[in-house]
Amino acid sequence: MRDDDPRLPSSPGFWRSPLRGPWFTSVLGLVLLVGITVLFVTGLVSYAAYNPDLSPVNDQTPDKGVLGFYLFAWPTDPYWLYRLTQGLHVTLGIALIPVLLAKLWSVVPKLFALPPARSLAHALERISLLLLVGGALFEFTTGVLNVQLDYLFPGSFYPLHFYGAWVFFAAFVAHAVLKTPAALRTVRERRTPGEPRSPEGEPGLVSPRPDAPTVSRRGALRFVGGASLLLFVTTAGQSIGGALRRTALLAPHGGPDPGGGPNGFQINKTAVYAGIDPVETGQEAWRLVVTGRTGTVRLGRADLLRLPLHSSALPIACVEGWSTADQWWRGVRLRDLAALVGYETDPPDVFVESLQRRGAFRRAALRANQVADPRSLLALYVNGEDLSPDHGYPARVIVPAAPGVLNTKWVARLTFGDL
Ligand SMILES: Nc1nc2c(c(=O)[nH]1)N[C@H]1C(S)=C(S)[C@@H](COP(=O)(O)O)O[C@H]1N2
Ligand SMILES: [Mo]
C-alpha cells in the first residue's frame, strides 16, 4: 500500500483542512494541559471525600490497592468544599468537551499514519497515544453518562471512572512531558502554515495540499471557545445556583420535581423510589436506634425533639455536580447523640443506616471529625418545616463539606465506635 495515495486516510494528502497545524493544535493542547490536570486532581479529591478508607461501605473501588496512597481525612471546612471541588470537576469536564474534540480533530492525520511503528520507541509512542485518545474518550463519556443517565451504571461507574482516570493520566503525563515544550514555543512564535514535513518523514499536521480556507484559525478557535462557553452557561448553574440556576438547561438531568416551599430543592432519590413505606416512618413505628460504648438507646421523634436542637445552614452537593444553595437544617447534633451512648468527649466514627433496604447509598460511615463538628446534625426540619418524605423524613444526616452521598436519608440506626 502506498502511503501517499490521497484517497487513503493514511496519506497526508487525504487531510485537506488548512486549519490543521502546530499553532492550532498547540493552543488546544495547552488548554487541555491545564484543564485535564484540574479534572484529575478534583476527581481524586472527590474520591477521598467519600471516606473510602474508613469503611468498606463507603468504598466504591475496593480493589484500588496502592492507588489509594493519597487518601486523607476529608475536612469539614470550608463547609462548601465539596460543592466547589465537585462543581468544578463536572462543569469543567463538560465545558472541555469541545476543546477535546477539536484537539483530536486537529491531530487525526497522525492517528492514521502508516507504518504503525517504525521502531520500538515509535511503537511505544503509538501505544501511549492509543491510551491517551481512548482514555480521554472513555473518561469524558463515562463522566457525562453518570451525570446525565445515572441509572446506566448504578455502582460500576466509580471503578470504571477511577481506574480509567489513572490509565489515562499516565499516558497524559507522558504526552505532556514530550509535547509541552514545543507547544509553548509554537504559541510564543505564533508559527503559521508552512510547517515542513519532519525529517523522519512522519506526516506533519499541515496538509500538503490544503483546500481553500472557509474560516481562519482564530475563527475556528473562537467557535470552539464559544461552544465551551455555551456548555458552561447551560451547566454551571446547577452548582453555582442563584440566577444561573435558570440557565442550567443541561444539568441536572430530569429527576423528580422538587416543587416549591421549604422543601423545594433538588431531590436525588424519592422516598417511593427508595421503597420507604410511610407506615414505618410514622410516629408509631419509627425509632432511631443509637448504639455505642454504653449500650443501645431507642428514640422516637418526640424523644429527639426533647434533646437540644441546633441549626446549621448547609448545602447538598452531589457527585453528579449539582448542589443546592445553603438550606437551614434543624435537628440534634451527631456529637450529642454520641454522648448518649458513652462518648461525652471525643466522639468516634459512626456508621449510619437507613430504613431503605436496597441500594448502594443506604448506609455510610462518617469520620470522627465529621461527628465532632457542631454543624453536623441528625436533621428533623429543613427551612422551618418537617423534612418532606423525599428529603428523608423523619430524620437525615447533614454534614458540612461532605458529598451528598454521606447525607443519609430516612435514618434508622447510628452505631458509634469501631466500624
Ligand atoms: N437512604 C438514602 N440516603 C441518601 C441517598 C439514597 O439513595 N438513599 N442518596 C444520597 C445522595 S447521592 C445525595 S446527593 C443526597 C441527596 O439528598 P436530597 O435528595 O435531599 O437532595 O442524599 C443522599 N442520601
Ligand atoms: Mo449524590
Short mmCIF file of C-alpha atoms and ligand atoms in Angstrom, two decimals:
data_model
loop_
_atom_site.label_atom_id
_atom_site.label_comp_id
_atom_site.label_asym_id
_atom_site.label_seq_id
_atom_site.Cartn_x
_atom_site.Cartn_y
_atom_site.Cartn_z
CA MET A 1 0.00 0.00 0.00
CA ARG A 2 1.39 3.38 -0.96
CA ASP A 3 1.14 5.81 1.92
CA ASP A 4 0.96 8.82 -0.37
CA ASP A 5 -2.26 7.79 -2.15
CA PRO A 6 -4.50 10.72 -1.22
CA ARG A 7 -7.59 8.50 -1.31
CA LEU A 8 -6.42 6.77 1.87
CA PRO A 9 -6.54 8.33 5.34
CA SER A 10 -3.01 7.06 5.94
CA SER A 11 -1.81 9.57 3.37
CA PRO A 12 -1.14 13.15 4.49
CA GLY A 13 -2.77 14.34 1.26
CA PHE A 14 -6.10 12.85 2.35
CA TRP A 15 -6.46 15.50 5.06
CA ARG A 16 -7.08 18.84 3.44
CA SER A 17 -8.25 21.28 6.08
CA PRO A 18 -5.99 24.34 6.03
CA LEU A 19 -6.74 24.86 9.72
CA ARG A 20 -4.56 22.00 10.88
CA GLY A 21 -1.14 22.99 12.00
CA PRO A 22 1.10 23.26 15.04
CA TRP A 23 -0.36 26.55 16.26
CA PHE A 24 -3.97 25.33 16.35
CA THR A 25 -3.00 22.02 17.97
CA SER A 26 -0.70 23.70 20.49
CA VAL A 27 -3.27 26.21 21.71
CA LEU A 28 -5.85 23.47 22.26
CA GLY A 29 -3.22 21.20 23.81
CA LEU A 30 -2.17 23.83 26.34
CA VAL A 31 -5.78 24.47 27.34
CA LEU A 32 -6.22 20.73 27.90
CA LEU A 33 -2.94 20.50 29.81
CA VAL A 34 -4.30 22.87 32.44
CA GLY A 35 -7.91 21.72 32.29
CA ILE A 36 -7.29 17.98 32.46
CA THR A 37 -4.84 18.41 35.33
CA VAL A 38 -7.58 20.19 37.28
CA LEU A 39 -10.03 17.41 36.35
CA PHE A 40 -7.62 14.74 37.60
CA VAL A 41 -6.92 16.47 40.92
CA THR A 42 -10.58 17.31 41.63
CA GLY A 43 -11.50 13.74 40.66
CA LEU A 44 -9.04 12.20 43.14
CA VAL A 45 -10.24 14.64 45.76
CA SER A 46 -13.83 13.61 45.12
CA TYR A 47 -12.94 10.00 45.82
CA ALA A 48 -11.17 10.96 49.07
CA ALA A 49 -14.30 12.83 50.16
CA TYR A 50 -16.22 9.54 50.27
CA ASN A 51 -14.11 8.34 53.25
CA PRO A 52 -13.28 5.14 51.36
CA ASP A 53 -10.57 4.10 53.83
CA LEU A 54 -12.96 4.41 56.77
CA SER A 55 -15.33 1.58 55.94
CA PRO A 56 -15.91 -0.83 53.06
CA VAL A 57 -19.47 0.50 52.68
CA ASN A 58 -18.07 3.87 51.57
CA ASP A 59 -15.58 2.35 49.17
CA GLN A 60 -16.77 2.15 45.59
CA THR A 61 -13.37 0.90 44.33
CA PRO A 62 -12.27 -1.66 46.94
CA ASP A 63 -9.52 -3.13 44.74
CA LYS A 64 -7.67 0.15 44.31
CA GLY A 65 -4.52 -1.07 46.12
CA VAL A 66 -1.69 1.46 46.00
CA LEU A 67 -3.85 3.90 44.03
CA GLY A 68 -5.36 4.89 47.35
CA PHE A 69 -1.98 6.09 48.64
CA TYR A 70 -3.06 9.70 48.73
CA LEU A 71 -6.28 9.31 50.75
CA PHE A 72 -6.69 11.70 53.64
CA ALA A 73 -9.27 12.61 56.26
CA TRP A 74 -11.77 14.86 54.49
CA PRO A 75 -12.21 18.13 56.44
CA THR A 76 -15.48 19.83 57.39
CA ASP A 77 -14.18 23.29 56.47
CA PRO A 78 -14.93 25.27 54.46
CA TYR A 79 -18.47 23.91 54.58
CA TRP A 80 -18.92 24.38 50.81
CA LEU A 81 -15.74 22.46 49.97
CA TYR A 82 -17.30 19.53 48.09
CA ARG A 83 -19.74 21.87 46.42
CA LEU A 84 -16.74 23.67 44.95
CA THR A 85 -14.48 20.74 44.07
CA GLN A 86 -17.20 18.60 42.50
CA GLY A 87 -18.97 21.51 40.81
CA LEU A 88 -15.60 22.40 39.27
CA HIS A 89 -14.93 18.79 38.25
CA VAL A 90 -18.23 18.29 36.46
CA THR A 91 -18.63 21.76 34.96
CA LEU A 92 -15.07 21.94 33.69
CA GLY A 93 -15.29 18.40 32.32
CA ILE A 94 -18.39 19.26 30.33
CA ALA A 95 -17.05 22.61 29.13
CA LEU A 96 -13.82 20.98 27.88
CA ILE A 97 -15.64 18.55 25.56
CA PRO A 98 -15.46 20.87 22.50
CA VAL A 99 -11.77 21.53 23.18
CA LEU A 100 -11.05 17.80 23.40
CA LEU A 101 -12.94 17.07 20.19
CA ALA A 102 -11.22 19.93 18.34
CA LYS A 103 -7.83 18.74 19.58
CA LEU A 104 -8.49 15.18 18.36
CA TRP A 105 -9.72 16.53 15.04
CA SER A 106 -6.56 18.61 14.66
CA VAL A 107 -4.24 15.61 15.05
CA VAL A 108 -6.35 13.00 13.29
CA PRO A 109 -3.91 12.57 10.35
CA LYS A 110 -1.28 11.41 12.83
CA LEU A 111 -3.59 8.78 14.24
CA PHE A 112 -3.90 7.16 10.80
CA ALA A 113 -0.23 7.42 9.83
CA LEU A 114 1.45 4.28 8.48
CA PRO A 115 3.51 2.25 9.09
CA PRO A 116 2.08 1.74 12.58
CA ALA A 117 5.55 1.54 14.08
CA ARG A 118 8.96 2.32 12.64
CA SER A 119 10.94 1.43 15.73
CA LEU A 120 10.45 0.25 19.28
CA ALA A 121 10.40 3.86 20.53
CA HIS A 122 7.88 4.79 17.87
CA ALA A 123 5.74 1.74 18.73
CA LEU A 124 5.70 2.78 22.40
CA GLU A 125 4.72 6.29 21.42
CA ARG A 126 1.83 4.99 19.30
CA ILE A 127 0.61 2.75 22.14
CA SER A 128 0.72 5.66 24.56
CA LEU A 129 -1.30 7.69 22.04
CA LEU A 130 -3.88 4.91 21.92
CA LEU A 131 -4.19 5.01 25.70
CA LEU A 132 -4.31 8.79 25.58
CA VAL A 133 -7.07 9.08 23.00
CA GLY A 134 -9.00 6.02 24.20
CA GLY A 135 -8.60 7.07 27.83
CA ALA A 136 -9.77 10.62 27.16
CA LEU A 137 -12.86 9.46 25.28
CA PHE A 138 -13.58 6.86 27.97
CA GLU A 139 -13.28 9.31 30.89
CA PHE A 140 -15.35 12.03 29.25
CA THR A 141 -18.01 9.53 28.15
CA THR A 142 -18.37 7.75 31.49
CA GLY A 143 -18.42 11.11 33.30
CA VAL A 144 -21.14 12.57 31.09
CA LEU A 145 -23.22 9.38 31.24
CA ASN A 146 -23.06 9.36 35.03
CA VAL A 147 -24.22 12.96 35.20
CA GLN A 148 -26.92 12.63 32.57
CA LEU A 149 -28.08 9.00 32.84
CA ASP A 150 -27.00 7.84 36.28
CA TYR A 151 -29.17 4.71 36.08
CA LEU A 152 -26.87 3.36 33.36
CA PHE A 153 -24.19 2.46 35.88
CA PRO A 154 -25.51 2.34 39.41
CA GLY A 155 -22.33 1.14 41.15
CA SER A 156 -19.88 0.36 38.38
CA PHE A 157 -19.35 3.99 37.36
CA TYR A 158 -16.88 4.57 40.19
CA PRO A 159 -14.36 1.81 39.41
CA LEU A 160 -14.59 2.48 35.66
CA HIS A 161 -14.04 6.22 36.02
CA PHE A 162 -11.40 5.86 38.75
CA TYR A 163 -9.19 3.21 37.12
CA GLY A 164 -9.74 4.79 33.72
CA ALA A 165 -8.50 8.08 35.14
CA TRP A 166 -5.20 6.55 36.26
CA VAL A 167 -4.54 4.82 32.93
CA PHE A 168 -5.47 7.95 31.03
CA PHE A 169 -3.48 10.30 33.25
CA ALA A 170 -0.31 8.17 32.99
CA ALA A 171 -0.49 8.46 29.19
CA PHE A 172 -1.38 12.16 29.53
CA VAL A 173 1.69 12.91 31.66
CA ALA A 174 3.99 11.13 29.20
CA HIS A 175 2.41 13.04 26.32
CA ALA A 176 2.58 16.38 28.13
CA VAL A 177 6.25 15.92 29.02
CA LEU A 178 7.06 15.16 25.37
CA LYS A 179 4.94 17.83 23.73
CA THR A 180 4.54 20.81 26.07
CA PRO A 181 7.93 22.47 25.37
CA ALA A 182 7.32 22.53 21.61
CA ALA A 183 3.70 23.63 22.08
CA LEU A 184 4.80 26.56 24.24
CA ARG A 185 7.41 27.54 21.68
CA THR A 186 4.89 27.34 18.84
CA VAL A 187 2.38 29.51 20.62
CA ARG A 188 5.01 32.08 21.56
CA GLU A 189 6.35 32.27 18.00
CA ARG A 190 2.81 32.26 16.57
CA ARG A 191 4.04 29.85 13.92
CA THR A 192 1.65 29.64 10.98
CA PRO A 193 1.44 27.48 7.85
CA GLY A 194 4.37 26.01 6.01
CA GLU A 195 5.45 23.54 8.66
CA PRO A 196 7.95 21.27 6.94
CA ARG A 197 7.48 17.54 6.95
CA SER A 198 9.55 16.28 9.82
CA PRO A 199 12.89 14.75 8.83
CA GLU A 200 11.86 11.17 9.59
CA GLY A 201 9.10 11.51 7.03
CA GLU A 202 6.35 11.43 9.63
CA PRO A 203 3.34 13.31 8.34
CA GLY A 204 3.07 16.70 9.96
CA LEU A 205 -0.11 18.46 10.94
CA VAL A 206 -0.12 20.77 7.94
CA SER A 207 -1.86 19.43 4.85
CA PRO A 208 0.48 19.12 1.82
CA ARG A 209 -2.44 20.04 -0.49
CA PRO A 210 -4.73 22.26 1.57
CA ASP A 211 -8.23 23.25 0.50
CA ALA A 212 -9.11 26.93 0.42
CA PRO A 213 -9.91 28.15 3.94
CA THR A 214 -13.53 28.90 4.83
CA VAL A 215 -12.68 30.20 8.29
CA SER A 216 -9.47 31.48 9.87
CA ARG A 217 -7.64 29.54 12.58
CA ARG A 218 -8.61 32.18 15.09
CA GLY A 219 -12.20 31.99 13.91
CA ALA A 220 -12.17 28.23 14.43
CA LEU A 221 -10.73 28.68 17.93
CA ARG A 222 -13.44 31.23 18.71
CA PHE A 223 -16.01 28.68 17.56
CA VAL A 224 -14.57 26.04 19.92
CA GLY A 225 -14.41 28.57 22.75
CA GLY A 226 -18.00 29.61 22.06
CA ALA A 227 -19.17 26.01 22.22
CA SER A 228 -17.36 25.59 25.56
CA LEU A 229 -18.89 28.76 26.87
CA LEU A 230 -22.35 27.61 25.83
CA LEU A 231 -21.88 24.30 27.69
CA PHE A 232 -20.53 26.21 30.68
CA VAL A 233 -23.53 28.52 30.85
CA THR A 234 -26.01 25.66 30.47
CA THR A 235 -24.28 23.56 33.16
CA ALA A 236 -22.67 25.78 35.78
CA GLY A 237 -25.96 26.98 37.23
CA GLN A 238 -26.55 23.59 38.84
CA SER A 239 -23.60 24.19 41.15
CA ILE A 240 -23.36 27.97 41.28
CA GLY A 241 -27.08 28.48 41.78
CA GLY A 242 -28.73 31.88 42.09
CA ALA A 243 -29.99 33.36 38.83
CA LEU A 244 -27.73 30.98 36.87
CA ARG A 245 -29.87 28.04 38.00
CA ARG A 246 -32.38 29.08 35.35
CA THR A 247 -29.81 28.76 32.56
CA ALA A 248 -28.77 25.25 33.68
CA LEU A 249 -30.70 23.58 30.86
CA LEU A 250 -28.38 20.60 30.52
CA ALA A 251 -27.98 19.63 34.15
CA PRO A 252 -29.06 18.26 36.48
CA HIS A 253 -30.73 15.67 34.28
CA GLY A 254 -34.52 15.40 34.68
CA GLY A 255 -35.11 13.99 38.13
CA PRO A 256 -38.14 14.40 40.36
CA ASP A 257 -39.73 17.84 40.51
CA PRO A 258 -38.93 19.23 43.96
CA GLY A 259 -41.94 21.57 43.90
CA GLY A 260 -41.94 24.79 45.92
CA GLY A 261 -41.93 25.75 49.58
CA PRO A 262 -39.34 25.00 52.28
CA ASN A 263 -38.65 21.50 50.88
CA GLY A 264 -38.49 22.79 47.30
CA PHE A 265 -34.90 21.95 46.44
CA GLN A 266 -33.31 19.24 44.30
CA ILE A 267 -34.24 15.66 45.19
CA ASN A 268 -31.93 12.82 44.33
CA LYS A 269 -33.90 9.62 45.01
CA THR A 270 -37.51 9.91 46.16
CA ALA A 271 -38.98 8.01 49.10
CA VAL A 272 -41.07 5.94 46.70
CA TYR A 273 -38.01 5.07 44.62
CA ALA A 274 -36.13 4.04 47.75
CA GLY A 275 -39.05 1.86 48.83
CA ILE A 276 -39.78 3.80 52.03
CA ASP A 277 -43.20 2.89 53.41
CA PRO A 278 -44.96 5.84 55.12
CA VAL A 279 -46.11 3.45 57.88
CA GLU A 280 -42.53 2.74 59.01
CA THR A 281 -41.65 6.45 59.15
CA GLY A 282 -44.76 7.40 61.21
CA GLN A 283 -44.71 8.46 64.88
CA GLU A 284 -45.92 5.00 65.97
CA ALA A 285 -43.40 2.82 64.21
CA TRP A 286 -40.22 4.83 63.76
CA ARG A 287 -37.46 4.56 66.33
CA LEU A 288 -33.88 5.74 65.98
CA VAL A 289 -31.57 3.03 67.33
CA VAL A 290 -28.33 4.51 68.70
CA THR A 291 -25.57 2.14 69.78
CA GLY A 292 -22.22 2.88 71.44
CA ARG A 293 -19.87 2.12 74.33
CA THR A 294 -22.60 2.02 76.98
CA GLY A 295 -25.21 0.12 75.03
CA THR A 296 -28.22 0.96 72.89
CA VAL A 297 -30.94 3.59 73.19
CA ARG A 298 -34.13 3.81 71.15
CA LEU A 299 -35.56 7.26 70.46
CA GLY A 300 -38.88 8.20 68.86
CA ARG A 301 -39.25 11.53 67.11
CA ALA A 302 -40.79 13.03 70.27
CA ASP A 303 -37.73 11.91 72.30
CA LEU A 304 -35.41 13.54 69.79
CA LEU A 305 -37.38 16.78 69.96
CA ARG A 306 -36.76 16.92 73.73
CA LEU A 307 -32.98 16.93 73.13
CA PRO A 308 -31.22 20.27 72.46
CA LEU A 309 -31.93 21.29 68.85
CA HIS A 310 -29.46 23.25 66.76
CA SER A 311 -29.49 24.82 63.31
CA SER A 312 -26.91 24.89 60.54
CA ALA A 313 -27.02 26.32 57.04
CA LEU A 314 -25.51 23.73 54.72
CA PRO A 315 -25.84 22.73 51.05
CA ILE A 316 -26.35 19.30 49.49
CA ALA A 317 -23.61 18.69 46.93
CA CYS A 318 -23.86 15.58 44.76
CA VAL A 319 -21.10 13.74 42.91
CA GLU A 320 -23.13 14.46 39.76
CA GLY A 321 -22.07 18.09 40.09
CA TRP A 322 -25.35 19.68 41.15
CA SER A 323 -25.66 21.32 44.53
CA THR A 324 -28.27 23.29 46.40
CA ALA A 325 -27.94 26.67 48.00
CA ASP A 326 -27.47 26.55 51.78
CA GLN A 327 -30.58 25.15 53.45
CA TRP A 328 -31.48 25.74 57.10
CA TRP A 329 -31.40 22.36 58.79
CA ARG A 330 -32.53 21.88 62.38
CA GLY A 331 -32.05 18.81 64.50
CA VAL A 332 -29.87 17.03 67.04
CA ARG A 333 -26.10 17.27 66.87
CA LEU A 334 -24.42 13.99 65.98
CA ARG A 335 -21.98 14.54 68.84
CA ASP A 336 -24.89 14.90 71.31
CA LEU A 337 -26.20 11.54 70.12
CA ALA A 338 -22.73 10.06 70.63
CA ALA A 339 -22.80 11.44 74.17
CA LEU A 340 -26.00 9.47 74.86
CA VAL A 341 -24.14 6.18 74.35
CA GLY A 342 -20.94 6.82 76.26
CA TYR A 343 -18.90 9.33 74.25
CA GLU A 344 -19.26 12.54 76.26
CA THR A 345 -15.96 13.78 74.83
CA ASP A 346 -14.08 12.89 71.66
CA PRO A 347 -16.89 11.26 69.67
CA PRO A 348 -15.73 8.39 67.41
CA ASP A 349 -16.63 7.44 63.84
CA VAL A 350 -20.25 6.50 63.22
CA PHE A 351 -21.94 4.00 60.94
CA VAL A 352 -25.28 5.31 59.63
CA GLU A 353 -28.02 3.02 58.30
CA SER A 354 -31.24 3.97 56.55
CA LEU A 355 -34.64 2.32 56.58
CA GLN A 356 -34.01 1.75 52.89
CA ARG A 357 -33.41 -1.93 52.20
CA ARG A 358 -31.61 -1.88 48.87
CA GLY A 359 -29.27 0.49 47.09
CA ALA A 360 -25.62 1.44 47.48
CA PHE A 361 -26.34 4.65 49.37
CA ARG A 362 -28.50 3.31 52.18
CA ARG A 363 -25.50 3.18 54.54
CA ALA A 364 -22.48 5.39 55.12
CA ALA A 365 -19.64 5.82 57.58
CA LEU A 366 -18.73 9.27 58.92
CA ARG A 367 -15.33 10.05 60.37
CA ALA A 368 -14.80 11.28 63.93
CA ASN A 369 -14.01 14.82 62.73
CA GLN A 370 -17.36 14.91 60.94
CA VAL A 371 -19.23 13.65 64.01
CA ALA A 372 -17.49 16.17 66.27
CA ASP A 373 -18.33 19.20 64.12
CA PRO A 374 -21.11 21.15 65.87
CA ARG A 375 -22.79 21.80 62.49
CA SER A 376 -23.23 18.06 61.82
CA LEU A 377 -26.83 17.16 62.53
CA LEU A 378 -29.36 14.44 62.50
CA ALA A 379 -31.81 16.87 60.88
CA LEU A 380 -35.54 16.73 61.61
CA TYR A 381 -36.51 20.01 59.96
CA VAL A 382 -35.43 21.95 56.91
CA ASN A 383 -36.12 25.64 56.35
CA GLY A 384 -38.53 25.70 59.29
CA GLU A 385 -40.66 22.74 58.25
CA ASP A 386 -40.61 18.97 58.83
CA LEU A 387 -38.41 17.19 56.33
CA SER A 388 -40.52 16.05 53.40
CA PRO A 389 -40.64 12.30 52.70
CA ASP A 390 -38.35 12.81 49.71
CA HIS A 391 -35.73 14.70 51.74
CA GLY A 392 -35.52 11.97 54.37
CA TYR A 393 -38.40 12.25 56.86
CA PRO A 394 -38.30 11.58 59.74
CA ALA A 395 -34.55 12.20 60.06
CA ARG A 396 -31.50 12.58 57.85
CA VAL A 397 -27.81 13.24 58.32
CA ILE A 398 -26.30 16.54 57.19
CA VAL A 399 -22.55 17.16 57.47
CA PRO A 400 -20.55 20.23 56.38
CA ALA A 401 -18.31 19.88 53.28
CA ALA A 402 -19.28 16.25 52.71
CA PRO A 403 -20.53 14.78 49.43
CA GLY A 404 -24.31 14.27 49.22
CA VAL A 405 -23.90 10.53 49.44
CA LEU A 406 -22.86 10.82 53.09
CA ASN A 407 -26.05 12.71 53.98
CA THR A 408 -28.12 9.58 54.54
CA LYS A 409 -31.91 9.97 54.38
CA TRP A 410 -34.56 8.05 56.37
CA VAL A 411 -32.05 7.21 59.11
CA ALA A 412 -32.89 4.20 61.28
CA ARG A 413 -29.67 3.37 63.10
CA LEU A 414 -26.48 5.06 64.28
CA THR A 415 -23.61 2.89 65.55
CA PHE A 416 -20.79 4.84 67.18
CA GLY A 417 -17.33 3.38 67.72
CA ASP A 418 -15.42 0.57 66.00
CA LEU A 419 -16.71 0.30 62.46
N1 LIG B 1 -31.07 6.42 52.22
C1 LIG B 1 -30.52 7.16 51.22
N2 LIG B 1 -29.94 8.33 51.53
C2 LIG B 1 -29.37 9.07 50.54
C3 LIG B 1 -29.38 8.63 49.20
C4 LIG B 1 -30.00 7.39 48.91
O1 LIG B 1 -30.05 6.94 47.74
N3 LIG B 1 -30.56 6.68 49.94
N4 LIG B 1 -28.76 9.41 48.22
C5 LIG B 1 -27.70 10.30 48.68
C6 LIG B 1 -27.23 11.19 47.65
S1 LIG B 1 -26.25 10.50 46.45
C7 LIG B 1 -27.48 12.55 47.67
S2 LIG B 1 -26.80 13.57 46.53
C8 LIG B 1 -28.35 13.13 48.70
C9 LIG B 1 -29.44 13.96 48.04
O2 LIG B 1 -30.29 14.49 49.01
P1 LIG B 1 -31.65 15.17 48.59
O3 LIG B 1 -32.41 14.16 47.75
O4 LIG B 1 -32.36 15.54 49.84
O5 LIG B 1 -31.28 16.38 47.79
O6 LIG B 1 -28.94 12.14 49.52
C10 LIG B 1 -28.11 11.10 49.91
N5 LIG B 1 -28.79 10.27 50.87
MO MO B 2 -25.39 12.15 45.19
#
